[in-house]
mmCIF file of C-alpha atoms in Angstrom:
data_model
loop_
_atom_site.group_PDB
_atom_site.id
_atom_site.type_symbol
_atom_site.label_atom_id
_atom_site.label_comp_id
_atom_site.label_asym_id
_atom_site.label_seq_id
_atom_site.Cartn_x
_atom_site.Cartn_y
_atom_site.Cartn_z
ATOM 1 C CA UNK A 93 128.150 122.485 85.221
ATOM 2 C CA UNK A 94 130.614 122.508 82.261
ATOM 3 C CA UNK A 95 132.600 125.424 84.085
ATOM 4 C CA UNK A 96 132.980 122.955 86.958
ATOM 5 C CA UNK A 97 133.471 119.589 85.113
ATOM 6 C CA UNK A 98 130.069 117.960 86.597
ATOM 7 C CA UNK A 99 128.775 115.474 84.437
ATOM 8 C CA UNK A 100 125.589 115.156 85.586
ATOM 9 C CA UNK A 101 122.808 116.214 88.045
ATOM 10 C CA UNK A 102 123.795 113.753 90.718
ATOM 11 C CA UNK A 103 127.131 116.047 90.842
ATOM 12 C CA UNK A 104 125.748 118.843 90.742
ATOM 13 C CA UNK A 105 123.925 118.476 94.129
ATOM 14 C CA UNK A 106 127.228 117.238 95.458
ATOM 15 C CA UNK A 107 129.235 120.511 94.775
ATOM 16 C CA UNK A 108 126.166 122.181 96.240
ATOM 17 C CA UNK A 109 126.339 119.796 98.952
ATOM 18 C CA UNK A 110 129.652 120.633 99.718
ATOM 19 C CA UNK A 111 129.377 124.073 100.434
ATOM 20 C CA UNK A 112 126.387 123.404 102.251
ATOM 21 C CA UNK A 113 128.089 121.173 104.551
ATOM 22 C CA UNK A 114 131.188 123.869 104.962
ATOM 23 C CA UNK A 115 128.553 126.321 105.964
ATOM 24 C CA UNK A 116 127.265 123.541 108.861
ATOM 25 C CA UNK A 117 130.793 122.879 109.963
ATOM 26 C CA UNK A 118 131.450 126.375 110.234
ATOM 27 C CA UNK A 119 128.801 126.490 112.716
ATOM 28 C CA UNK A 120 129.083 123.079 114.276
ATOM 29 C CA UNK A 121 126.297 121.451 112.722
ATOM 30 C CA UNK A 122 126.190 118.058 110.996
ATOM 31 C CA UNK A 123 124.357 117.303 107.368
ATOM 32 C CA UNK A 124 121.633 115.033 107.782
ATOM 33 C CA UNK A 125 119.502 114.201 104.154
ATOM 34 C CA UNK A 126 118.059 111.386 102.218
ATOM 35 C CA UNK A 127 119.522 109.030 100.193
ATOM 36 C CA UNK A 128 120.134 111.069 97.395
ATOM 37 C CA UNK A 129 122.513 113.115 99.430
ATOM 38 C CA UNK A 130 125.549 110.358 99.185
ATOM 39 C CA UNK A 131 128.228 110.886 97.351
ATOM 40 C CA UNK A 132 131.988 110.189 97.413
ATOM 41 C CA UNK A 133 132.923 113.810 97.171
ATOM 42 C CA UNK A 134 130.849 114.554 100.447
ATOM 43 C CA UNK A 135 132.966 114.102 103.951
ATOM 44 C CA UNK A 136 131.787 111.120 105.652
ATOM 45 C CA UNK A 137 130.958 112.900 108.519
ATOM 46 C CA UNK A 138 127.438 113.676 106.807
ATOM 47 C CA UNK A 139 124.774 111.054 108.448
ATOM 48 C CA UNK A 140 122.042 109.509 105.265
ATOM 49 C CA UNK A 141 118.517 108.977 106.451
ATOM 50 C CA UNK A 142 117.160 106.113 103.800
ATOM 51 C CA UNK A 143 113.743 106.407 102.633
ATOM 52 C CA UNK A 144 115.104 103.805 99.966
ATOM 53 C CA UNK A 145 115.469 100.584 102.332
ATOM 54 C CA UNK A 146 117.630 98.198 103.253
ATOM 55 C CA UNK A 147 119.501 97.698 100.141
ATOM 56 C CA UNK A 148 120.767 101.242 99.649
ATOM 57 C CA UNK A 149 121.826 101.647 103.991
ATOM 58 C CA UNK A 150 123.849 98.314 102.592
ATOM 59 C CA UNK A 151 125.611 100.408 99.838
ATOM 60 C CA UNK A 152 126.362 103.568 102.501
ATOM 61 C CA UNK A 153 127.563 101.052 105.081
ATOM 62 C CA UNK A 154 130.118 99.491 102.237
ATOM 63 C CA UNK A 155 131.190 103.083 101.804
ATOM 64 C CA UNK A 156 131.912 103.520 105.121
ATOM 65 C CA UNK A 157 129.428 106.444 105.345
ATOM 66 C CA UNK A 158 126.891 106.794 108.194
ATOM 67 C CA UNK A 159 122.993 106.326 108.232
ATOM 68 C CA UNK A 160 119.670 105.604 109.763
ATOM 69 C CA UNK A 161 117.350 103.152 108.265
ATOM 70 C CA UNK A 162 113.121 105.048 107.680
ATOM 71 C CA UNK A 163 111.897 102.776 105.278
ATOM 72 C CA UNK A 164 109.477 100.841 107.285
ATOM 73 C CA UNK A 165 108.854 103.294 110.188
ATOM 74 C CA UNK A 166 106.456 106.071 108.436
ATOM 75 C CA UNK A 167 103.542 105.506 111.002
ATOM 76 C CA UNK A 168 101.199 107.587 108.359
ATOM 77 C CA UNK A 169 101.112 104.068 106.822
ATOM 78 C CA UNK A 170 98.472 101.888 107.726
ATOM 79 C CA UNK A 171 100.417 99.390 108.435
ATOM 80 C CA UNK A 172 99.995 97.054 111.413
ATOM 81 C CA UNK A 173 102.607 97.576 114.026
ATOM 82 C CA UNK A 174 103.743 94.190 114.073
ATOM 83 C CA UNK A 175 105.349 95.184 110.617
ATOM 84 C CA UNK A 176 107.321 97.807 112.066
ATOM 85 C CA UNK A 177 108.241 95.326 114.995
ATOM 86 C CA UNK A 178 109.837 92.865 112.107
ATOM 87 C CA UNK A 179 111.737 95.810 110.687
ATOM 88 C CA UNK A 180 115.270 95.334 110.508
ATOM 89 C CA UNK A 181 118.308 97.784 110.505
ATOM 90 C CA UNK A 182 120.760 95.915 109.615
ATOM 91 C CA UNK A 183 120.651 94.634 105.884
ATOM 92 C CA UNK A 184 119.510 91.112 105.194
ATOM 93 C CA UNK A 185 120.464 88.451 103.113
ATOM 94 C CA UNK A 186 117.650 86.707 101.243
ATOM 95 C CA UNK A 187 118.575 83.349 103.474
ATOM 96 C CA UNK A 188 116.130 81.111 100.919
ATOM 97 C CA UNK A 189 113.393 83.411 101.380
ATOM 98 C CA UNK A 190 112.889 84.447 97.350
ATOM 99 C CA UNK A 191 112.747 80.622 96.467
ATOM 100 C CA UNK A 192 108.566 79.874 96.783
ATOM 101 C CA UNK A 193 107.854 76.152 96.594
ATOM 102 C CA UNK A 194 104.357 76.113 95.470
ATOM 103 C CA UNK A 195 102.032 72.976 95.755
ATOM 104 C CA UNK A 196 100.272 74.068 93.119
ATOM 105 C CA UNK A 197 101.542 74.915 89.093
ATOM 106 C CA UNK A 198 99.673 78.177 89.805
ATOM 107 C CA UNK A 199 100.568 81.470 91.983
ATOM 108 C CA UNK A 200 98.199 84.296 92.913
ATOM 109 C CA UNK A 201 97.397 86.370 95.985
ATOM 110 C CA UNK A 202 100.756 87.808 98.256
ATOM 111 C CA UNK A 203 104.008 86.467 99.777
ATOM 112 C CA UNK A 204 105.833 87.722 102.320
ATOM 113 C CA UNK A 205 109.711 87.957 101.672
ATOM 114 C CA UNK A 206 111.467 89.699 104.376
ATOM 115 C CA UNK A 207 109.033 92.298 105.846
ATOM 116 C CA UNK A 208 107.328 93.409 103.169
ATOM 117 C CA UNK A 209 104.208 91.746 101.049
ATOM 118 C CA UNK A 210 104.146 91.143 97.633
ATOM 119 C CA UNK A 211 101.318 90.305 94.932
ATOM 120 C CA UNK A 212 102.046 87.304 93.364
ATOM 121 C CA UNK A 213 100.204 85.934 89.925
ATOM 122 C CA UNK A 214 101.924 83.293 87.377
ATOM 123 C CA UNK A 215 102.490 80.191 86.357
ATOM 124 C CA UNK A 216 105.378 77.268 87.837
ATOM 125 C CA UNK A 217 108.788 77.933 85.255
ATOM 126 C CA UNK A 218 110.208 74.689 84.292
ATOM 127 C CA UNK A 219 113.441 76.508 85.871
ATOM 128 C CA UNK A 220 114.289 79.005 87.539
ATOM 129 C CA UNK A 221 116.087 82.009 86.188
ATOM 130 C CA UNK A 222 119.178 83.297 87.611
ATOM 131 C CA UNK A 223 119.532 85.874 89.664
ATOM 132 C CA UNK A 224 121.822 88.290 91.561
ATOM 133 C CA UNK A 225 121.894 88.233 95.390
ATOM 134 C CA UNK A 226 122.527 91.025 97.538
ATOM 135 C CA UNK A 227 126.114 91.363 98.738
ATOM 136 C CA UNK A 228 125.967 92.900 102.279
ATOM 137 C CA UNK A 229 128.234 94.950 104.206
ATOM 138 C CA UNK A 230 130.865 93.348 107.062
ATOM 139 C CA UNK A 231 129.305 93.180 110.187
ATOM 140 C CA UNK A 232 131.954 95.978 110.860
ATOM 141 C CA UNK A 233 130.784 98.109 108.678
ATOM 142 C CA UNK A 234 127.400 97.938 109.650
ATOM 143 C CA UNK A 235 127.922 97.934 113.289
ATOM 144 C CA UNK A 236 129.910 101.136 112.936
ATOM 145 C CA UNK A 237 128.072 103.020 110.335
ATOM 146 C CA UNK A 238 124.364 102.275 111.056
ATOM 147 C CA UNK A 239 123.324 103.592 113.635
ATOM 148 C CA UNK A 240 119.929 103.112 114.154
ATOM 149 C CA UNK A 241 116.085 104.348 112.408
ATOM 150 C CA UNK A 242 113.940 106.936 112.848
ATOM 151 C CA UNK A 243 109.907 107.300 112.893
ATOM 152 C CA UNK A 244 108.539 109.332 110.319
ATOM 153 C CA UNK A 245 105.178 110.731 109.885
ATOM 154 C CA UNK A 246 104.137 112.898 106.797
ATOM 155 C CA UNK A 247 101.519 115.496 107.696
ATOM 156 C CA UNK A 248 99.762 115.715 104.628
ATOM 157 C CA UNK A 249 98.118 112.339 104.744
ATOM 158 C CA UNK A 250 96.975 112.807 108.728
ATOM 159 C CA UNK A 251 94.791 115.411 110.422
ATOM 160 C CA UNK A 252 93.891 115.657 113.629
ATOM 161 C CA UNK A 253 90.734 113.304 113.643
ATOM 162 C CA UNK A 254 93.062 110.475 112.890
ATOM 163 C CA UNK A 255 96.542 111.514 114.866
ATOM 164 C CA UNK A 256 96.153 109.478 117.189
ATOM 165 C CA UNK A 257 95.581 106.405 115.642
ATOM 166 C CA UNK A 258 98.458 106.900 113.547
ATOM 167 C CA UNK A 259 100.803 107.321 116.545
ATOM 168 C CA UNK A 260 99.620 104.752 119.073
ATOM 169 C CA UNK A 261 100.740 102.399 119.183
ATOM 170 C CA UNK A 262 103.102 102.399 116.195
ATOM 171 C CA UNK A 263 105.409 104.973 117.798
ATOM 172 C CA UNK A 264 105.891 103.187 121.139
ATOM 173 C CA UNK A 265 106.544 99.932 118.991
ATOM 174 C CA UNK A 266 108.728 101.775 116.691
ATOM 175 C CA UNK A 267 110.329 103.319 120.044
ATOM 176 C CA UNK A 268 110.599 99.450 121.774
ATOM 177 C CA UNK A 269 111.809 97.792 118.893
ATOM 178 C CA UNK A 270 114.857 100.615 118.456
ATOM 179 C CA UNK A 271 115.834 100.917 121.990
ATOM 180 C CA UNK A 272 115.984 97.111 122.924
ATOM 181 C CA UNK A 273 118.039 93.994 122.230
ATOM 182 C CA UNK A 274 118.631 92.736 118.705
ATOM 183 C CA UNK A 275 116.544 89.385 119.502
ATOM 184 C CA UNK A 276 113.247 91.123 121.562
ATOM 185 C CA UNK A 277 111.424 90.507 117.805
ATOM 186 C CA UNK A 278 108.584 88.389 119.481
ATOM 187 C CA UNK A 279 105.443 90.990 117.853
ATOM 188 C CA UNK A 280 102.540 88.115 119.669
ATOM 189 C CA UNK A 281 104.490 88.925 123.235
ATOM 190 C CA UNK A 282 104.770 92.765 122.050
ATOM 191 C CA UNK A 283 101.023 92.484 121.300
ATOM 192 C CA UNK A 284 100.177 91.432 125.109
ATOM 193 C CA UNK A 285 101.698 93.572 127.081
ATOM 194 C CA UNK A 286 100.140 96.183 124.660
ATOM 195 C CA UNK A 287 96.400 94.900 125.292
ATOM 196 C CA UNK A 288 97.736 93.975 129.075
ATOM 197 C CA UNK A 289 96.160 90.268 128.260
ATOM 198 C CA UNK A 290 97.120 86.874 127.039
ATOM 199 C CA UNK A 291 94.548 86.296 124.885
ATOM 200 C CA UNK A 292 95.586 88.982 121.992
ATOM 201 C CA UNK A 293 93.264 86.466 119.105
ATOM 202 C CA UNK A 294 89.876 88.902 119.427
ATOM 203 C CA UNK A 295 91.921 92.429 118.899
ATOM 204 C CA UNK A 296 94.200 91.171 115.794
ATOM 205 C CA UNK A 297 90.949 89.805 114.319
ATOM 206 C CA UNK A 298 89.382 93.536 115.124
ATOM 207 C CA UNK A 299 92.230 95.310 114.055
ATOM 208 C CA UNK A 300 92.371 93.516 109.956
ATOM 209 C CA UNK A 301 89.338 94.108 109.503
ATOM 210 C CA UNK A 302 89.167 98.133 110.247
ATOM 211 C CA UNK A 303 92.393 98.355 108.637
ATOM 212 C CA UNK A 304 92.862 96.436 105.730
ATOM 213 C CA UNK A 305 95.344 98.807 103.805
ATOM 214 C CA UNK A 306 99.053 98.158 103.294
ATOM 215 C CA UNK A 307 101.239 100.619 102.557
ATOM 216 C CA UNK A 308 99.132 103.459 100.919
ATOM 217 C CA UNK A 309 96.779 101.785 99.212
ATOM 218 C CA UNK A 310 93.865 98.772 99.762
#
């Protein structure tokens, strides 16, 4: 690392990097990794896949690099597919969201900001603190450097009694939800013409209480 002038371990995958990605051009291949991958000494032909969410695809779009959003599409998490169906690609802004306006002087059980669930315990501050919001990408930049999301499923928390309920019907939701128009985010009409019937009430009701979990833990 000192022979080379890298400062830190961050660098060091990027030189590696680089010669990985010389070795995939060679052969006409394209890098694909994680988040970790990005650099600004890598071409930005490589494509990030971002386990990290939203906020870092918002920091590869504003370097003009490519990715695909996973966060939110790991079907090996029990989570119901009307989460995935909310899941967007395209960075957010909070939009008054992260300001709760509680009847109450006291907070506890879970909020939903976004798409994803959060515990929430505490007390009403006489004021609220200041924060930083999230500065998003041009809709240039994201319309020409995301390009989409992918489904991922990690083995080692399925086998093959459970397969199948971790890939139906999360992957064909997943699958709809990619392939379709920006506004088809309706999850009760996704949820009929899954159950092929109006009245979807009965099978949500079923369907909390065998599966409870969020995420990877109850």
């Amino acid at each position: 690392m000192r022979d080379r002038g890298l400062k830190d371990a961050h660098a060091l995958q990027a030189c590696f990097n680089q010669r990985v990605e010389k070795i995939l051009e060679k052969h006409q291949r394209q890098m694909i990794g994680w988040d970790e991958i990005a650099h600004p000494d890598l071409p930005r032909s490589i494509l990030i896949q971002s386990w990290q969410g939203q906020d870092a695809l918002s920091e590869v779009a504003k370097e003009n690099m490519r990715g695909i959003l996973s966060t939110g599409f790991y079907l090996d998490q029990p989570q119901p597919a009307s989460y995935h169906y909310r899941n967007e690609i395209y960075p957010q802004g909070l939009n008054g969201q992260d300001k709760l306006q509680p009847q109450t002087l006291t907070l506890s059980g879970y909020v939903r900001v976004g798409n994803v669930r959060y515990p929430v315990s505490g007390k009403k501050l006489a004021q609220a603190p200041a924060g930083i919001a999230p500065t998003l990408p041009t809709p240039q930049q994201m319309q020409q450097n995301l390009l989409g999301g992918e489904a991922a499923l990690w083995a080692e928390n399925i086998n093959s009694q459970i397969i199948d309920t971790k890939l139906w019907p999360r992957a064909f939701v997943v699958a709809e939800r990619l392939w379709s128009a920006q506004d088809v985010t309706d999850s009760d009409d996704m949820y009929q013409r899954l159950a092929n019937r109006s009245d979807i009430a009965p099978l949500q009701v079923l369907a909390e209480v065998l599966e409870p979990a969020q995420y990877y833990t109850r």
